[in-house]
């Protein structure tokens, strides 16, 4: 399913959105994009090797995918590593003790 996602909005280290969850997502993903050692360590845990240039790596908030889905049905972020074997991961951020429920995963 993640392969169907297209790139969404750009991330910002200092986001201007009002939602706390959207701000947390944007700051996390922007830090990941800007700080190579942080990005390399996180991606290594997913079995991915990163280049220092970072031209094969991108992050976005509110990725889109085809179909009739509401705004509640899309993940908070997308990590894409476009190397020899392209890889994408959907990111769902929870703050303030919020839990991810089964219904959200099924949608």
Coordinates of N, CA, C and O in Angstrom, one line a residue, residues 2 4-6 14 19 22 24 29 31-32 39-41 58-60 67-68 71 75-76 85 88 91 100 103 106-107:
X2 N 2.0 1.2 0.7 CA 2.8 2.4 0.8 C 3.3 2.8 -0.6 O 3.5 4.0 -0.9
X4 N 1.7 3.2 -3.2 CA 0.7 4.0 -3.9 C 0.8 5.4 -3.5 O 0.2 6.3 -4.1
X5 N 1.5 5.7 -2.4 CA 1.5 7.1 -1.9 C 2.4 8.0 -2.8 O 3.3 7.6 -3.4
X6 N 1.9 9.2 -3.0 CA 2.7 10.2 -3.7 C 3.2 11.2 -2.7 O 2.7 11.3 -1.6
X14 N 10.5 24.7 11.4 CA 9.7 25.7 12.2 C 8.3 25.8 11.6 O 8.1 26.7 10.8
X19 N -2.0 22.3 14.3 CA -2.1 21.0 15.0 C -0.8 20.6 15.6 O 0.3 20.7 15.0
X22 N 0.7 17.7 13.7 CA 1.4 18.1 12.5 C 2.7 18.8 12.7 O 3.7 18.6 12.0
X24 N 4.7 18.3 15.3 CA 5.7 17.3 15.8 C 6.2 16.4 14.6 O 7.3 16.2 14.5
X29 N 10.5 15.0 10.9 CA 11.0 14.7 9.6 C 12.0 15.7 9.1 O 12.9 15.3 8.3
X31 N 14.2 17.3 10.9 CA 15.4 17.0 11.6 C 16.1 15.8 10.9 O 17.3 15.7 10.7
X32 N 15.2 14.8 10.6 CA 15.7 13.6 9.9 C 16.4 14.0 8.6 O 17.4 13.4 8.2
X39 N 19.6 10.7 10.6 CA 18.9 10.0 9.4 C 19.6 8.6 9.2 O 18.9 7.6 9.1
X40 N 20.9 8.6 9.2 CA 21.6 7.3 8.9 C 21.3 6.3 10.0 O 21.1 5.1 9.7
X41 N 21.3 6.7 11.2 CA 21.0 5.8 12.3 C 19.6 5.2 12.3 O 19.4 4.0 12.4
X58 N 13.9 11.6 0.7 CA 13.0 12.8 0.9 C 11.9 12.4 2.0 O 11.6 11.2 2.2
X59 N 11.4 13.5 2.6 CA 10.4 13.3 3.6 C 9.3 14.3 3.3 O 9.5 15.4 2.8
X60 N 8.0 14.0 3.6 CA 6.9 14.8 3.3 C 5.8 14.6 4.4 O 5.7 13.6 5.0
X67 N -7.9 7.4 -4.8 CA -9.1 6.9 -4.2 C -9.9 8.0 -3.4 O -9.5 9.1 -3.3
X68 N -11.0 7.5 -2.8 CA -11.9 8.5 -2.1 C -11.6 8.2 -0.6 O -12.2 7.4 0.1
X71 N -9.5 13.1 5.0 CA -8.2 13.5 5.6 C -7.8 12.7 6.8 O -6.6 12.6 7.2
X75 N -1.8 9.0 6.4 CA -0.8 9.0 7.5 C -0.3 10.5 7.6 O -0.5 11.3 6.7
X76 N 0.4 10.7 8.7 CA 1.0 12.0 9.0 C 2.2 12.3 8.1 O 2.4 13.5 7.8
X85 N 17.0 0.1 -4.9 CA 15.7 -0.6 -4.5 C 14.9 0.4 -3.8 O 15.0 0.6 -2.6
X88 N 9.6 3.1 0.7 CA 8.8 4.1 1.3 C 8.2 3.6 2.6 O 7.9 2.4 2.7
X91 N 4.3 7.2 7.9 CA 4.6 7.6 9.3 C 3.3 8.1 10.0 O 2.6 8.9 9.4
X100 N -2.6 4.6 18.9 CA -3.0 4.2 17.5 C -4.0 3.1 17.6 O -3.7 2.1 18.3
X103 N -8.8 0.5 14.1 CA -9.6 1.1 13.0 C -8.8 2.0 12.1 O -9.0 2.1 10.9
X106 N -6.7 -0.1 9.8 CA -7.5 -0.7 8.7 C -7.9 0.3 7.6 O -8.0 -0.1 6.5
X107 N -8.2 1.5 8.0 CA -8.5 2.5 7.0 C -7.4 2.8 6.1 O -7.4 3.1 5.0

